[in-house]
CSV table of C-alpha atoms (C1' of nucleotides) in Angstrom, one decimal:
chain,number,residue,atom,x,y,z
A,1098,UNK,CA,90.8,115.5,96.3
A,1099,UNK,CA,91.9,113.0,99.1
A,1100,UNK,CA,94.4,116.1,100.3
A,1101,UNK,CA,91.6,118.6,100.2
A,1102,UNK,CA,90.0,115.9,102.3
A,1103,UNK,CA,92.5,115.6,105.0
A,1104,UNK,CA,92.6,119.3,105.5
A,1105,UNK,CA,88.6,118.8,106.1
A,1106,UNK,CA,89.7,116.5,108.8
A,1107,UNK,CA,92.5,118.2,110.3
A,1108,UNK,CA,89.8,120.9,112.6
A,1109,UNK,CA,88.7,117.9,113.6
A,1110,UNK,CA,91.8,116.5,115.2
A,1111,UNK,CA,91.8,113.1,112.8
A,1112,UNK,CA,93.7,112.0,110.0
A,1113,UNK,CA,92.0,109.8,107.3
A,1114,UNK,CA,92.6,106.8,108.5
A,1115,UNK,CA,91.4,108.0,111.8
A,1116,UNK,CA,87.6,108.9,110.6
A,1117,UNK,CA,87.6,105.6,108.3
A,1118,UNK,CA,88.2,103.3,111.3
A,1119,UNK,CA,85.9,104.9,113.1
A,1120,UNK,CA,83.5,105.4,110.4
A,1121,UNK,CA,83.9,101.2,110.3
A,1122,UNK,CA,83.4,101.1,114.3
A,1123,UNK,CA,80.4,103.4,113.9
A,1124,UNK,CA,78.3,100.8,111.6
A,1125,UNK,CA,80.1,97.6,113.1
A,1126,UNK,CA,79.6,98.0,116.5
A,1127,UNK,CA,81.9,95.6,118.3
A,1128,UNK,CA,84.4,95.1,115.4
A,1129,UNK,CA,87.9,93.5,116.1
A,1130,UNK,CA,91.1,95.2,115.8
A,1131,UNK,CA,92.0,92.3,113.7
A,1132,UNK,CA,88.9,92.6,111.3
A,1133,UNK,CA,89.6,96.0,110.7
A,1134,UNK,CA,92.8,95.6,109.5
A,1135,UNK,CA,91.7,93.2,107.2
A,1136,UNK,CA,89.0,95.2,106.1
A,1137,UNK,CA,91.2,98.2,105.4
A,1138,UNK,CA,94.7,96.6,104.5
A,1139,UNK,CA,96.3,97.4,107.5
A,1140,UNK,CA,98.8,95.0,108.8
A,1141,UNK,CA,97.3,94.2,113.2
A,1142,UNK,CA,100.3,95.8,114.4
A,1143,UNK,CA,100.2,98.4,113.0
A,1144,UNK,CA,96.2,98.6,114.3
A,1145,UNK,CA,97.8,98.8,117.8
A,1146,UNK,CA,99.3,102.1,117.6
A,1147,UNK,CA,96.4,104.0,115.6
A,1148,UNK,CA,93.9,102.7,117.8
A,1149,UNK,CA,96.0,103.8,121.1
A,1150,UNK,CA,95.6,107.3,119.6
A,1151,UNK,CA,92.0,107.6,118.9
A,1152,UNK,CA,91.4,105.6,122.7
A,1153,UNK,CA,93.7,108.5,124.1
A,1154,UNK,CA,91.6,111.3,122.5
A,1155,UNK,CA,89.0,109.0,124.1
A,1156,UNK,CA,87.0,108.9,121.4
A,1157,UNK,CA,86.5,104.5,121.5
A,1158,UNK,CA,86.6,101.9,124.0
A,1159,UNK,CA,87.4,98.5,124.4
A,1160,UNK,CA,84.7,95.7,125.6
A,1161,UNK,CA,86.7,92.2,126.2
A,1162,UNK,CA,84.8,89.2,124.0
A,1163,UNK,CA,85.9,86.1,124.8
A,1164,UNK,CA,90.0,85.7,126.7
A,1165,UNK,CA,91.6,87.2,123.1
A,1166,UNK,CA,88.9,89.1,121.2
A,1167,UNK,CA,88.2,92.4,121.9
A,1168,UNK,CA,84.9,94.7,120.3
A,1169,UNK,CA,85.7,97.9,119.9
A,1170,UNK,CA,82.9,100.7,120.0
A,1171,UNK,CA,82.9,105.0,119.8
A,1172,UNK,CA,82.4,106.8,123.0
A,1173,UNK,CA,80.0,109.4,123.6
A,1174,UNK,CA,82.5,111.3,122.5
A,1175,UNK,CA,83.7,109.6,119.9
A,1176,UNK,CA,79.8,109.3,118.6
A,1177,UNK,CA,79.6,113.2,119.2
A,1178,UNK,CA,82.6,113.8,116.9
A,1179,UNK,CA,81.5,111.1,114.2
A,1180,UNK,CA,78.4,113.1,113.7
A,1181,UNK,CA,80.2,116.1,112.9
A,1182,UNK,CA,82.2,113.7,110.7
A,1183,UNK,CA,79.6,112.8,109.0
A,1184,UNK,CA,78.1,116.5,108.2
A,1185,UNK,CA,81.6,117.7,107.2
A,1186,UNK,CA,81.6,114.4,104.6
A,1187,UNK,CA,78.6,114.9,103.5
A,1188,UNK,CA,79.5,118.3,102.8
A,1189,UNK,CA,82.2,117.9,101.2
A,1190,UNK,CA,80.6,115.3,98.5
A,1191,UNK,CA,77.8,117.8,98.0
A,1192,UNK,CA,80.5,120.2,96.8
A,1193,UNK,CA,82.0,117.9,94.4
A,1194,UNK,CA,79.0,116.5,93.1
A,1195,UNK,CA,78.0,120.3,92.1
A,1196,UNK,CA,81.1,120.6,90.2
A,1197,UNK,CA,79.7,117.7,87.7
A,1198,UNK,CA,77.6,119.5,84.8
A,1199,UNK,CA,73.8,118.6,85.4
A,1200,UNK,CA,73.9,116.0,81.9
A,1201,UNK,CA,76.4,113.7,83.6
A,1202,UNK,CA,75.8,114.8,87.7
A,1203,UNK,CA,73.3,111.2,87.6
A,1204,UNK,CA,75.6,108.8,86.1
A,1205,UNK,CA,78.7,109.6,88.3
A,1206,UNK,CA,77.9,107.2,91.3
A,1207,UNK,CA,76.7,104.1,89.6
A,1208,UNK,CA,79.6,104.6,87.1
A,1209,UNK,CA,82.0,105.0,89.8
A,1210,UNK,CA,80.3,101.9,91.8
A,1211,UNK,CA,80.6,100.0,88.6
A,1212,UNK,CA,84.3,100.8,88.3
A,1213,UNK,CA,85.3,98.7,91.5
A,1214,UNK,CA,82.9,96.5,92.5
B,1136,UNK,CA,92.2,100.4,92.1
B,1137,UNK,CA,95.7,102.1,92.3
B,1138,UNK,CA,97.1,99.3,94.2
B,1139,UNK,CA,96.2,97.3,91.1
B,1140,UNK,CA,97.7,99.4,89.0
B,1141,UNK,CA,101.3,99.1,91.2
B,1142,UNK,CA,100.8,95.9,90.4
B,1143,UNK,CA,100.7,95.9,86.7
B,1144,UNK,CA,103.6,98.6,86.7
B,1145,UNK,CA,106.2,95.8,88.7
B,1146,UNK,CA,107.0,93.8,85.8
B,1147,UNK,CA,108.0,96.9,84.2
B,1148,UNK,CA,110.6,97.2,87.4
B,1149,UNK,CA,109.0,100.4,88.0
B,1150,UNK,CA,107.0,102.3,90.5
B,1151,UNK,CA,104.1,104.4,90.4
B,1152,UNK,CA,105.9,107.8,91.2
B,1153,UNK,CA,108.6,106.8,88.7
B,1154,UNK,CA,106.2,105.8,86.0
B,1155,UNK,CA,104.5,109.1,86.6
B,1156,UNK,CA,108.0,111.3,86.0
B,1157,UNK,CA,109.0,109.4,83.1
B,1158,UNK,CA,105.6,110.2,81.5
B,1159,UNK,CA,106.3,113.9,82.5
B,1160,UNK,CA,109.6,113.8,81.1
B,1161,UNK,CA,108.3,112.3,77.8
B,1162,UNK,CA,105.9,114.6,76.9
B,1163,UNK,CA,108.0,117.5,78.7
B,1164,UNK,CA,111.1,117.3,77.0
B,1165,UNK,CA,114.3,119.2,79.1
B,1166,UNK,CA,111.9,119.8,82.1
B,1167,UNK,CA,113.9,120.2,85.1
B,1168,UNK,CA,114.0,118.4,88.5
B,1169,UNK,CA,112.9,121.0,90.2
B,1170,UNK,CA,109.9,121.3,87.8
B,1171,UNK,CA,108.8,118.0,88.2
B,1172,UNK,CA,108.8,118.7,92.0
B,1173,UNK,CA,106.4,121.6,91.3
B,1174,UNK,CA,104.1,119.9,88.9
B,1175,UNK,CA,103.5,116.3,91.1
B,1176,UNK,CA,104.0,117.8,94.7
B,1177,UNK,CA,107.7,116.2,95.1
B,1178,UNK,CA,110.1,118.3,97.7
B,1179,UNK,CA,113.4,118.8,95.6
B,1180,UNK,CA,115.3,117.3,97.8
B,1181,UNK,CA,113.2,114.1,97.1
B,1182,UNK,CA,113.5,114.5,93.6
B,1183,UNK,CA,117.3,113.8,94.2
B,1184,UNK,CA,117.0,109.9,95.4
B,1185,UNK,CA,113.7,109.2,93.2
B,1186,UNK,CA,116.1,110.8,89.7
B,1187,UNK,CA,118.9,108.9,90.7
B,1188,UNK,CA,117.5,105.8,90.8
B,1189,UNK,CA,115.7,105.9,87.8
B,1190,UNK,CA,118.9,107.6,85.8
B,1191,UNK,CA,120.9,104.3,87.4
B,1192,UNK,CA,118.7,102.1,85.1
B,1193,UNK,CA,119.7,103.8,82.3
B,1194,UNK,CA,116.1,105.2,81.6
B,1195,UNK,CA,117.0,109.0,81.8
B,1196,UNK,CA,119.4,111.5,81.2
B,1197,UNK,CA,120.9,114.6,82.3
B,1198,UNK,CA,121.8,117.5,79.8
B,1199,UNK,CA,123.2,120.5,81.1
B,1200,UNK,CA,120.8,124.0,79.9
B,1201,UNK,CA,122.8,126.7,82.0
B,1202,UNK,CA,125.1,126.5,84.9
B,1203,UNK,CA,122.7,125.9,87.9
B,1204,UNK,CA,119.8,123.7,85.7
B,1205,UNK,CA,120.1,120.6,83.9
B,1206,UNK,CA,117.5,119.0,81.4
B,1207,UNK,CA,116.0,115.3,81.7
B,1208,UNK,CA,115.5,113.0,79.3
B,1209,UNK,CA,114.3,109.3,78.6
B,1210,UNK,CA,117.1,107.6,76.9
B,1211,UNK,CA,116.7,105.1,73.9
B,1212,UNK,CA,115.7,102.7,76.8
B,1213,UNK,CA,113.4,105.1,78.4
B,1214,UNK,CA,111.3,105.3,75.6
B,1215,UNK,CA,111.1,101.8,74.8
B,1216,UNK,CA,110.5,101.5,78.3
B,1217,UNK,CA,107.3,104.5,78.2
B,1218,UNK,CA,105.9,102.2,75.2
B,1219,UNK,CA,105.6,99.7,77.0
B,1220,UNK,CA,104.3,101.0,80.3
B,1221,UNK,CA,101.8,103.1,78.1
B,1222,UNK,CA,100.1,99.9,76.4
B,1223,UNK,CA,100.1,98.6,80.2
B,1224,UNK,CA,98.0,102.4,81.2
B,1225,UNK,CA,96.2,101.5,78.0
B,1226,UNK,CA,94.9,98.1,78.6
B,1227,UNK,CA,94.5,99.0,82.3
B,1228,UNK,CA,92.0,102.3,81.8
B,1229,UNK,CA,90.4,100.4,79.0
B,1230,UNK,CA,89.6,97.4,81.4
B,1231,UNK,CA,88.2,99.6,84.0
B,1232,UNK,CA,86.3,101.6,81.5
B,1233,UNK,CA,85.0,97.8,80.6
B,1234,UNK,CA,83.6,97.6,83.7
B,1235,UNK,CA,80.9,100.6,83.6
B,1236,UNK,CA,77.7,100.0,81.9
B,1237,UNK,CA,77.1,101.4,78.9
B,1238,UNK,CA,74.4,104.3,79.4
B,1239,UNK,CA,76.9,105.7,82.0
B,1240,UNK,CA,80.4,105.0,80.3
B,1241,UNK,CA,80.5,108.3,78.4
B,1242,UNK,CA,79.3,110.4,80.8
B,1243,UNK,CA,82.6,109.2,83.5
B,1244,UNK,CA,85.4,110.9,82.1
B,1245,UNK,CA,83.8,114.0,81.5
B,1246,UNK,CA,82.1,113.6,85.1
B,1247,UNK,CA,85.7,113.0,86.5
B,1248,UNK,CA,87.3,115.3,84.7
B,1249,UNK,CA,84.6,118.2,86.5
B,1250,UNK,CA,85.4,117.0,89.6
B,1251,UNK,CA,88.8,118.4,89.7
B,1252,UNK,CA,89.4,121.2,87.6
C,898,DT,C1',96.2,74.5,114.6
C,899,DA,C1',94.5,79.2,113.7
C,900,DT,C1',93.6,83.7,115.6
C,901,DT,C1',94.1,87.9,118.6
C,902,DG,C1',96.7,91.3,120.5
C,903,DT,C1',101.1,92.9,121.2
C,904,DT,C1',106.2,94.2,121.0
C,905,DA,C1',110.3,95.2,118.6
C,906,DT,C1',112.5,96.6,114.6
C,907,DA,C1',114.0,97.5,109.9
C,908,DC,C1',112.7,99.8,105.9
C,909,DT,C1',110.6,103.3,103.0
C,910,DC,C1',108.8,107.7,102.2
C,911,DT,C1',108.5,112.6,103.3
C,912,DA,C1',109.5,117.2,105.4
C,913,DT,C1',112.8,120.4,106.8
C,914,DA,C1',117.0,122.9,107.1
C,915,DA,C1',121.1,124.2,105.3
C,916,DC,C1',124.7,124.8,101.8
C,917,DT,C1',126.9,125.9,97.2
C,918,DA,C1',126.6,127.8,92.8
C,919,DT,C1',124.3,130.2,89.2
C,920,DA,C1',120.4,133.1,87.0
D,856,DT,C1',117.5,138.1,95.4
D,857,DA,C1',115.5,134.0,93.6
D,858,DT,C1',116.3,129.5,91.9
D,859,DA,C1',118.6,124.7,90.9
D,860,DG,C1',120.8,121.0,92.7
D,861,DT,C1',122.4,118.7,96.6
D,862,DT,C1',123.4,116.7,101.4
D,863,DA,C1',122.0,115.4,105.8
D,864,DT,C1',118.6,114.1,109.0
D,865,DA,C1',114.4,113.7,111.7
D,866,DG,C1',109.9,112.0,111.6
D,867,DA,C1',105.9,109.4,110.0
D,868,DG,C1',104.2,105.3,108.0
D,869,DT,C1',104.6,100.5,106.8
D,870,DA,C1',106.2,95.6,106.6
D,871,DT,C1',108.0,91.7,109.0
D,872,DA,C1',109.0,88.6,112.5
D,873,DA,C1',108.3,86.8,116.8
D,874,DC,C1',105.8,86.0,121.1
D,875,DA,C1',102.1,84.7,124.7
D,876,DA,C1',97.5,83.6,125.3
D,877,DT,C1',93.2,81.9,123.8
D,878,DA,C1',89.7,79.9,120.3
DNA sequence: TATTGTTATACTCTATAACTATA
DNA sequence: TATAGTTATAGAGTATAACAATA
């Protein structure tokens, strides 16, 4: 499923760890590089090279804190592209909840919410 | 939740993907390298360094069908090995299953199962 | 003293091409 | 001609240590 999901991505121009950092920017609007790592498990230096590529592609932007911390926020662009995420996620949910059979389509989220929470 | 599982597969000195071929070996007696490459998405010439390790711990063998293929095998190790790591997939699935509430738990694996078929 | 951002680097994992030998 | 096993290697991804600057 998460492979089907990265071809999804790929007309796009992100990988999956592109969308999900900027899915994170997108509701936590001035966000540290620092916090998303933490949030996602990725080591900060590794943050510096995935965000250079997404700020290339000029999809986020940098806005200086304080002297150290920088936010971190999507573009017009990069808002542009998130909403065409968003619809291409949604889709994509939509067509694996309508594989579930109707008796057990209901308890699939809270189960799965249940499962790791 | 598969991080977790890495976790409970260390003691066992083994990883996820080698976990994963020694269960395909065990209930696919004499399958071939090449076949496991197939079945879980493994380039053969990645099969050769993943094989080797785990046939340097003494947990599989080689046995020669025809010329060009050769059969694998757990050893007596290897399946002493598998019994152990299956009461660990056990305990682990069980706990998670735990976790669900009851009006939803049956309805998960058959939900799942859907999902990817 | 802890945290942020960064650089450099070693390590692991994966993909690709090529080769030999056999079915 | 297709397949099995193998070698070598480039590339991507990750972990680790270290550093300067700032909170």
């Amino acid at each position: 499923m998460m492979a089907a999901l990265v071809k999804r991505l790929a007309p796009h121009d992100l990988r999956l760890v592109d969308a999900t950092v900027m899915l994170l920017i997108a509701d936590n609007p001035l966000i540290t590089a620092s916090a998303i790592g933490r949030e996602l498990d990725i080591q900060r230096a590794n943050m510096v090279p995935l965000l250079k590529r997404i700020e290339d592609a000029g999809l986020i932007e940098r806005t200086p804190i304080d002297g150290k911390s920088q936010g971190l926020s999507l573009t017009a662009a990069g808002k542009a592209k998130m909403l065409e995420v968003r619809a291409t996620l949604d889709r994509f949910e939509a067509e694996l909840i309508a594989r579930v059979p109707e008796q057990h389509r209901e308890h699939l989220i809270p189960a799965l919410d249940a499962l790791w929470r």
